[in-house]
XYZ file of C-alpha atoms in Angstrom:
429
model
C -47.310 31.180 -110.948
C -45.740 33.544 -108.492
C -43.980 32.152 -105.184
C -41.240 34.621 -105.092
C -40.492 34.188 -101.006
C -40.504 37.569 -100.535
C -43.808 37.997 -102.533
C -45.376 35.585 -100.293
C -44.553 37.367 -97.344
C -46.095 40.654 -98.497
C -49.226 38.875 -99.727
C -49.653 36.592 -96.489
C -49.922 40.052 -94.645
C -52.500 41.005 -96.624
C -54.222 37.890 -96.987
C -54.517 38.310 -92.863
C -56.034 41.761 -93.464
C -58.580 40.278 -95.680
C -59.470 37.069 -94.426
C -62.869 37.439 -94.928
C -63.097 38.503 -98.560
C -60.741 35.459 -99.512
C -62.544 33.054 -97.463
C -65.984 34.200 -99.519
C -63.852 34.150 -102.543
C -62.152 30.717 -101.883
C -66.074 29.303 -101.335
C -66.943 30.652 -104.953
C -67.821 27.778 -107.737
C -68.682 29.354 -110.763
C -68.363 26.845 -113.701
C -67.371 29.812 -116.378
C -68.043 27.322 -119.499
C -71.701 27.412 -119.189
C -71.297 31.257 -120.309
C -69.489 30.142 -123.521
C -71.125 29.459 -126.444
C -68.552 27.913 -128.675
C -67.763 29.119 -132.169
C -64.817 27.680 -134.145
C -62.294 30.516 -134.255
C -61.324 31.696 -137.790
C -57.765 30.719 -137.540
C -57.250 27.258 -136.639
C -57.104 26.306 -140.048
C -54.584 25.236 -142.689
C -50.999 26.667 -141.182
C -51.209 23.863 -138.517
C -49.144 21.564 -140.718
C -48.896 17.872 -140.627
C -46.127 17.789 -137.771
C -47.823 19.310 -135.495
C -50.997 18.410 -133.286
C -54.177 20.567 -134.969
C -55.806 22.263 -131.936
C -59.231 23.868 -132.671
C -60.189 26.594 -130.503
C -63.185 27.968 -129.992
C -64.919 31.262 -128.906
C -68.093 33.571 -128.730
C -67.852 36.843 -129.692
C -64.372 37.352 -129.355
C -63.845 35.659 -126.232
C -61.300 32.677 -125.224
C -63.776 29.540 -125.106
C -63.129 26.739 -122.988
C -62.912 23.722 -125.426
C -59.845 22.786 -127.116
C -59.347 19.470 -128.996
C -55.808 17.778 -130.198
C -56.167 15.142 -132.803
C -53.133 13.394 -131.650
C -53.587 13.702 -128.141
C -50.293 12.482 -127.018
C -47.831 14.141 -124.518
C -43.660 14.690 -125.092
C -42.090 11.311 -122.582
C -40.059 14.075 -120.920
C -43.256 15.441 -119.226
C -44.108 13.922 -115.808
C -47.037 11.640 -116.382
C -49.179 13.585 -114.325
C -49.668 15.724 -116.995
C -52.719 13.375 -117.771
C -54.776 14.314 -114.459
C -55.044 17.897 -115.741
C -58.349 18.748 -117.090
C -57.566 22.760 -118.448
C -57.468 21.939 -122.242
C -55.587 24.768 -122.875
C -52.562 23.394 -120.590
C -53.243 19.860 -122.495
C -52.925 21.321 -125.875
C -49.971 23.414 -125.077
C -47.858 20.365 -123.342
C -48.326 18.185 -126.236
C -46.378 21.196 -128.252
C -43.495 21.467 -125.698
C -39.899 20.340 -127.268
C -36.308 20.431 -126.209
C -33.462 22.240 -128.351
C -30.097 21.666 -127.607
C -28.319 24.518 -125.967
C -24.810 25.206 -125.331
C -23.977 25.802 -122.204
C -20.752 26.349 -119.934
C -21.077 22.962 -117.070
C -17.928 22.922 -114.904
C -14.661 23.017 -116.743
C -16.425 21.688 -119.399
C -19.145 23.047 -122.584
C -21.982 20.713 -122.588
C -25.216 20.637 -124.568
C -29.061 21.432 -122.170
C -31.779 19.963 -124.216
C -33.731 23.057 -123.111
C -37.744 22.952 -123.186
C -39.532 25.411 -125.343
C -42.873 25.713 -127.293
C -41.832 26.859 -130.846
C -43.725 29.108 -133.449
C -45.667 26.918 -136.173
C -44.851 30.066 -138.581
C -42.099 32.110 -139.267
C -42.306 36.112 -140.001
C -40.305 38.774 -141.502
C -40.679 40.801 -138.308
C -39.155 40.065 -135.039
C -40.988 37.516 -132.830
C -42.244 37.662 -129.037
C -40.168 35.620 -126.700
C -42.366 34.805 -123.606
C -40.897 33.859 -120.040
C -42.784 32.960 -117.134
C -42.672 33.578 -113.394
C -40.756 32.558 -110.622
C -40.659 28.484 -110.470
C -43.006 27.905 -113.280
C -42.541 27.188 -116.921
C -43.651 27.895 -120.331
C -47.701 26.246 -119.684
C -48.244 29.840 -117.755
C -48.720 30.747 -120.995
C -51.524 28.362 -122.262
C -54.528 30.957 -122.413
C -52.653 33.739 -124.335
C -50.166 31.471 -126.803
C -52.952 30.686 -129.197
C -54.607 33.979 -129.392
C -51.094 35.179 -130.269
C -50.421 32.724 -132.892
C -54.246 33.760 -134.264
C -53.105 37.381 -134.124
C -50.082 36.280 -136.561
C -47.643 37.246 -134.108
C -44.438 34.981 -134.259
C -44.347 33.559 -130.686
C -41.744 31.518 -128.469
C -42.053 30.405 -125.043
C -39.387 29.901 -123.240
C -38.543 27.929 -119.731
C -36.074 29.558 -117.935
C -32.930 27.340 -117.270
C -33.702 25.899 -113.845
C -37.631 25.672 -114.329
C -39.919 24.302 -116.561
C -39.000 20.738 -118.362
C -35.433 20.979 -119.666
C -33.325 17.744 -118.984
C -31.055 19.230 -116.211
C -29.319 15.785 -115.225
C -26.059 16.965 -115.366
C -27.239 20.011 -113.447
C -25.595 23.253 -114.400
C -25.357 26.261 -112.029
C -28.734 27.730 -112.084
C -28.041 31.270 -110.981
C -29.100 34.508 -112.331
C -25.765 34.829 -114.545
C -26.594 31.174 -115.652
C -30.038 31.714 -116.561
C -29.063 35.118 -118.717
C -26.170 33.101 -120.729
C -28.605 30.148 -121.259
C -31.068 32.293 -122.818
C -28.581 34.247 -124.789
C -27.593 31.082 -125.984
C -30.486 29.894 -126.864
C -31.634 33.027 -128.607
C -28.025 33.159 -130.653
C -28.626 29.334 -131.768
C -32.437 29.503 -132.223
C -34.144 32.816 -132.664
C -31.353 34.747 -134.101
C -33.411 38.320 -134.272
C -34.045 40.783 -131.845
C -36.976 39.746 -129.667
C -39.943 41.472 -128.046
C -39.120 39.863 -124.538
C -42.202 38.971 -122.017
C -41.578 38.819 -118.564
C -44.522 37.874 -116.278
C -43.540 38.812 -112.172
C -39.822 37.844 -111.680
C -39.724 37.024 -115.477
C -39.876 40.767 -115.832
C -36.505 40.722 -113.847
C -34.977 38.430 -116.110
C -36.214 40.303 -118.815
C -34.562 43.259 -117.806
C -31.106 41.477 -116.767
C -31.091 40.397 -120.000
C -31.937 43.072 -121.930
C -29.290 45.269 -120.313
C -26.611 42.889 -120.722
C -27.481 41.884 -124.603
C -29.373 44.690 -125.892
C -28.578 43.362 -129.556
C -30.869 40.509 -128.574
C -34.105 43.165 -127.711
C -36.362 44.934 -129.604
C -38.683 46.031 -126.947
C -39.463 44.752 -123.565
C -43.414 43.765 -121.935
C -43.338 43.720 -118.582
C -46.336 41.580 -116.615
C -46.858 42.472 -112.932
C -43.325 43.353 -112.755
C -41.750 42.122 -109.235
C -38.355 44.065 -110.169
C -37.591 45.868 -106.854
C -36.917 42.877 -104.609
C -33.722 42.602 -104.134
C -32.311 38.731 -104.813
C -32.964 36.238 -102.507
C -32.211 37.990 -99.451
C -31.435 35.922 -96.086
C -32.074 32.960 -97.896
C -28.824 33.171 -99.281
C -27.282 32.245 -95.602
C -29.241 29.052 -94.940
C -27.526 25.825 -94.264
C -28.514 23.346 -97.266
C -30.780 21.037 -95.348
C -32.748 24.050 -94.376
C -33.061 24.918 -97.900
C -34.001 21.838 -99.122
C -37.044 21.518 -96.524
C -37.808 25.226 -97.719
C -37.858 24.146 -101.222
C -39.848 20.975 -100.520
C -42.248 23.049 -98.640
C -42.360 25.513 -101.972
C -43.740 22.556 -104.330
C -46.178 21.531 -101.771
C -50.107 21.582 -102.444
C -50.957 23.659 -99.780
C -48.539 26.348 -100.210
C -49.520 26.474 -104.147
C -53.197 26.305 -103.825
C -52.516 29.573 -101.445
C -50.411 31.359 -103.772
C -53.400 30.670 -106.594
C -55.832 31.940 -104.561
C -53.846 35.333 -104.386
C -52.843 35.814 -107.796
C -56.213 35.655 -109.411
C -58.816 37.950 -108.621
C -61.990 35.600 -109.539
C -61.806 31.514 -109.999
C -63.739 29.007 -108.922
C -62.099 26.378 -106.745
C -62.352 23.523 -108.937
C -60.229 25.604 -111.321
C -57.925 26.812 -108.835
C -56.787 22.883 -107.960
C -56.404 22.461 -111.493
C -54.154 25.254 -112.384
C -52.431 24.498 -108.801
C -51.681 21.210 -110.497
C -50.500 22.976 -113.997
C -47.850 25.203 -112.002
C -46.516 22.596 -109.827
C -46.176 20.028 -113.050
C -42.210 21.013 -113.426
C -41.634 20.299 -109.642
C -41.991 16.621 -110.430
C -38.695 16.464 -112.339
C -35.805 14.832 -110.550
C -33.340 17.674 -110.357
C -35.972 20.668 -109.781
C -34.673 20.408 -106.144
C -31.283 20.838 -106.640
C -31.971 23.455 -109.619
C -33.888 25.691 -107.040
C -31.805 25.236 -104.179
C -29.030 26.263 -106.099
C -30.883 29.566 -107.549
C -32.062 30.696 -103.753
C -28.630 29.901 -102.653
C -26.967 31.958 -105.291
C -28.872 35.287 -104.531
C -31.400 35.458 -106.976
C -32.194 38.802 -109.224
C -31.442 42.070 -108.015
C -32.065 44.078 -110.991
C -33.116 47.381 -108.804
C -29.927 49.390 -110.274
C -30.755 48.116 -113.648
C -33.718 49.727 -114.415
C -32.491 52.800 -115.466
C -30.146 51.354 -117.770
C -32.773 49.829 -120.116
C -33.165 51.980 -123.179
C -35.788 49.922 -125.145
C -39.283 50.757 -125.785
C -41.053 49.128 -122.672
C -45.065 48.304 -121.976
C -45.894 47.633 -118.412
C -49.243 45.778 -117.967
C -50.944 45.577 -114.790
C -54.099 43.777 -113.424
C -55.581 46.241 -111.111
C -56.142 43.700 -108.361
C -52.971 42.513 -108.321
C -52.288 41.073 -104.523
C -48.737 40.188 -104.680
C -46.942 43.195 -106.083
C -49.128 46.008 -106.833
C -48.656 48.169 -103.746
C -45.066 47.728 -103.387
C -44.601 49.592 -106.892
C -47.159 52.362 -106.292
C -45.079 55.745 -106.368
C -45.854 57.809 -103.440
C -48.750 59.994 -103.857
C -48.010 63.595 -105.232
C -44.002 62.554 -106.488
C -45.567 62.671 -109.991
C -48.733 64.977 -109.676
C -48.482 68.203 -112.121
C -50.816 70.392 -113.658
C -53.394 68.071 -114.975
C -52.248 65.144 -113.431
C -49.575 63.890 -115.545
C -45.823 64.837 -115.090
C -45.565 66.804 -118.817
C -41.840 67.091 -118.205
C -41.261 63.369 -119.517
C -41.590 61.717 -122.315
C -43.951 58.925 -121.264
C -47.177 57.667 -122.098
C -49.704 56.937 -119.714
C -53.148 54.795 -120.428
C -55.135 54.012 -117.444
C -58.693 52.842 -117.127
C -61.191 55.404 -115.867
C -61.138 53.651 -112.128
C -57.462 53.948 -112.013
C -56.565 57.147 -109.609
C -52.956 59.125 -110.292
C -51.968 57.458 -106.681
C -51.357 53.791 -108.272
C -48.662 55.339 -110.959
C -45.920 52.720 -110.752
C -42.284 53.017 -109.192
C -40.967 50.942 -112.260
C -42.983 53.592 -114.779
C -41.137 56.331 -113.171
C -37.459 54.732 -113.833
C -37.566 53.798 -117.346
C -37.100 56.365 -119.966
C -39.553 55.230 -122.212
C -42.543 53.425 -121.098
C -46.304 52.686 -121.517
C -48.822 51.549 -118.753
C -51.685 49.546 -119.432
C -54.058 48.742 -116.411
C -56.532 45.652 -117.076
C -59.636 46.106 -114.318
C -61.200 43.201 -112.335
C -57.580 41.080 -112.673
C -54.837 39.871 -110.356
C -51.002 39.121 -110.705
C -51.289 37.044 -113.540
C -53.170 38.906 -116.655
C -51.911 36.345 -119.031
C -53.854 33.847 -117.531
C -56.796 35.293 -116.182
C -57.375 37.927 -119.021
C -55.773 36.263 -122.180
C -57.580 38.187 -124.776
C -56.553 41.615 -123.159
C -53.068 40.436 -122.882
C -53.083 39.115 -126.156
C -54.555 41.962 -128.020
C -52.205 44.369 -126.259
C -48.991 42.287 -126.968
C -49.764 41.580 -130.722
C -50.214 45.646 -131.412
C -47.307 46.650 -129.217
C -44.829 43.769 -131.061
C -46.881 45.073 -134.425
C -46.468 48.280 -134.192
C -44.453 50.174 -136.740
C -44.235 47.281 -139.229
C -45.471 47.441 -142.713
C -48.628 45.578 -143.660
C -46.940 43.566 -146.186
C -44.469 42.228 -143.203
C -47.071 41.160 -141.190
C -47.786 38.046 -143.509
C -46.411 34.808 -141.723
C -44.521 32.108 -143.388
C -45.556 28.516 -142.832
C -42.776 26.574 -141.753
C -43.079 22.497 -143.493
C -42.055 19.499 -141.545
C -38.483 20.110 -141.521
C -38.732 23.567 -139.964
C -37.678 25.227 -143.196
C -39.815 27.999 -145.089
C -42.841 27.261 -147.438
C -43.031 29.080 -150.515
C -46.985 29.953 -149.781
C -48.135 32.353 -147.498
C -51.159 33.621 -146.297
C -52.890 36.034 -144.261
C -54.314 35.568 -140.843
């Protein structure tokens, strides 16, 4: 989830002006599972090979279901024990698939190998893979509801933990500043992925994606930015904090009340019980012993400032935006009339605009105006994290964007065997 200090400050001001609505929202108790009649999704079948847990995903009428069954039921030993208390079946299922891969990284004056956490795809395709980043101070579990849908859509998908967050082994703590995060992602890509990526970044992850695409354009095919928080100029005055105050602030950052508050802001409409459970999912990585040191290191380093890099992006970009985003949407709004032209769209620029009928011209994003080749998709009735709140829509948008321009015969995935090698047989989803 996004707990960027600047975002929370802006969001808190909105919270205080709309407290009655949020308090009413806070007491909503809807058990969404009652509205779904489970039916097995076609696609949870032979591609789930014996080396992996078999997850059976349920849905009704194309909607995301509420049940997931894991055959082996085991979690990796490096995941905190509190994972067993999480009720969200999608989080539990994806947590069982997290693994650590060796990634070389410079630590001090020597090169070290960081065992880096991620979720690897079950199949390999001839087309470029989607690589999912996450928000500020989060983990790959953020993609728990969208990841299985992307697999069902035959998109080769990685979910990566950004250095300093997630479940990587940081016992020998490396620098966790923006440059180190960039280099770590590059080394992971160069070692394990080795093809241009459709790089997907939500919230602060969008800044990570832009920074990476500008510095390593050969590694990126396209960008997808979700609820992008890219106009915040780093961590600001937090860089000047004495270390003891920085550690005090970081301790507050992982506290249950603050995380719960951030979830209430991030999501448009969830029950209180779901909010508590998702809060536990979002702070699970904070329970690792090196989390505080890594987060303080990032905070004091200055964080991400990509304001001057946005216009340097020369890739196709898809911007996904939740209509009810309480965290960044107002910051990104273009001043009224800036892009107003005859017909309501600036036709002098090579851009594509696709809006929900309820979206007004004044909600055109500043980010869109700064990117040379961008498309916006707005998701109605959705908050800051559409990939958690509206996974069906996000999965469809990512799949369409990732597979656009590919020949039909290229879209058949290749199943990987237990050694991670290609099988000779293939199948069509």
